[in-house]
């Protein structure tokens, strides 16, 4: 077979050679050990937490080594393309603090290794495809869908591996004349790789996360170019990662099964392999069982979940770091005030068996992270979030800026600070009692206080209440009211002699708390009163008195 003639026949318009592109995209001039990484999402409109997990690994590898972190868009699948998806990807990553040195951006592309949209790289793929045809390592296959289905059925009935390979790859052996004839009939074809692998052979490859892998050789004649001339992922990533001079390919473990085909393609073209880093799936525990996060079942898989609820990007980032590297939490304990960027991220410390993703853990991390963010900044974040996701409260937040900041600050000082704040939706709920529009009585007054007593206690509280009282004076007054009405002035007195009292001072203050903020638990109620101001305090107590119909 004259492969050269076949190559020209299949790609008459491709006049560039691989060496042209080798020159156009030269080896990068970076310092020793600098890593070049990329994320390569498809613009499907769905960015998930797994993408972010992988992207952080890429970003850390590049930035820690003085390398390059880039964004390439894998948009070869027309059917899956969604309008506005590229912007959504960039916005989402940026929101979580990930920016790119090179590649696709909002205002176009940056970098000398583009285009960074796969859909614009057709000539480059075809040039490499043409080279493979010339080498006798790729061939056109005119099989129709029906024929392939037929083949599959036959293989299934014989209980052998399905696919296009070996003796089943019948169009491998078409003669040049046969090919010419079919082309002249305008028959549509895909371009297949001609594998020389053997099903029985294994080979070893180092995965930077998983160590040495022993894999079976590829033996399938996988499709390189679809009938419209557009490459499959398998072929496109080989070409792109080579010409973009990517050093480390971080991608999900779902690609492990096709890794042998990728390796064979790199070898067939004569290129060095990048370092492969296959990350583990994100898992969750459900009813005691570990399972993969699923798009259908788990809203927390999508990044918009975190944006809509108003998780602070620093909290999500911190949490991702804890699942990225098993030694991160230990490092964080020893370095509570350092930036996560000071931690030395390594691929070896990544999970290989499934990284556990747990919202409760994220919430705990978020509490710690928010504690370190000044209340003023949390206010600004809340305001920004409300502007996007809860506009009905923006006005309230703006009008009450000082009070909101004070409410957010309560109990955050000292060596046992309160950790009340997690994410915006919850934070607003947490302080919503302050706004009359949102105030509601959520909890009941303690059981041991009957309605008549409650009314009386609140009435006496109203009479003695003086906003100028300091915290001690204020509480002494409550103690007195409690005692005068048959409640122990101290919880311990009540514990000692429960028969002597109806309850204790805590029950009385809980009643006041419920009247004021509608809840039985909250940060320091004296402080809350100081923020509310006298009028609001009096109005709330009076309202509660009026609500009690006895
Ligand atoms: N487009 C592929 C994906 O979204 C990229 C995989 C890779 O990083 O190579 O899974």
CSV table of C-alpha atoms in Angstrom, one decimal, residues 7 18 89 97 178 373 388 445 504 517:
chain,number,residue,atom,x,y,z
A,7,UNK,CA,-2.6,10.3,3.0
A,18,UNK,CA,4.3,18.0,12.1
A,89,UNK,CA,-16.9,28.0,33.4
A,97,UNK,CA,-10.1,32.0,43.2
A,178,UNK,CA,-11.0,0.0,-3.0
A,373,UNK,CA,-12.7,36.9,58.1
A,388,UNK,CA,-27.2,38.0,42.9
A,445,UNK,CA,-41.3,29.2,75.8
A,504,UNK,CA,-34.5,28.7,87.2
A,517,UNK,CA,-35.7,37.1,68.7
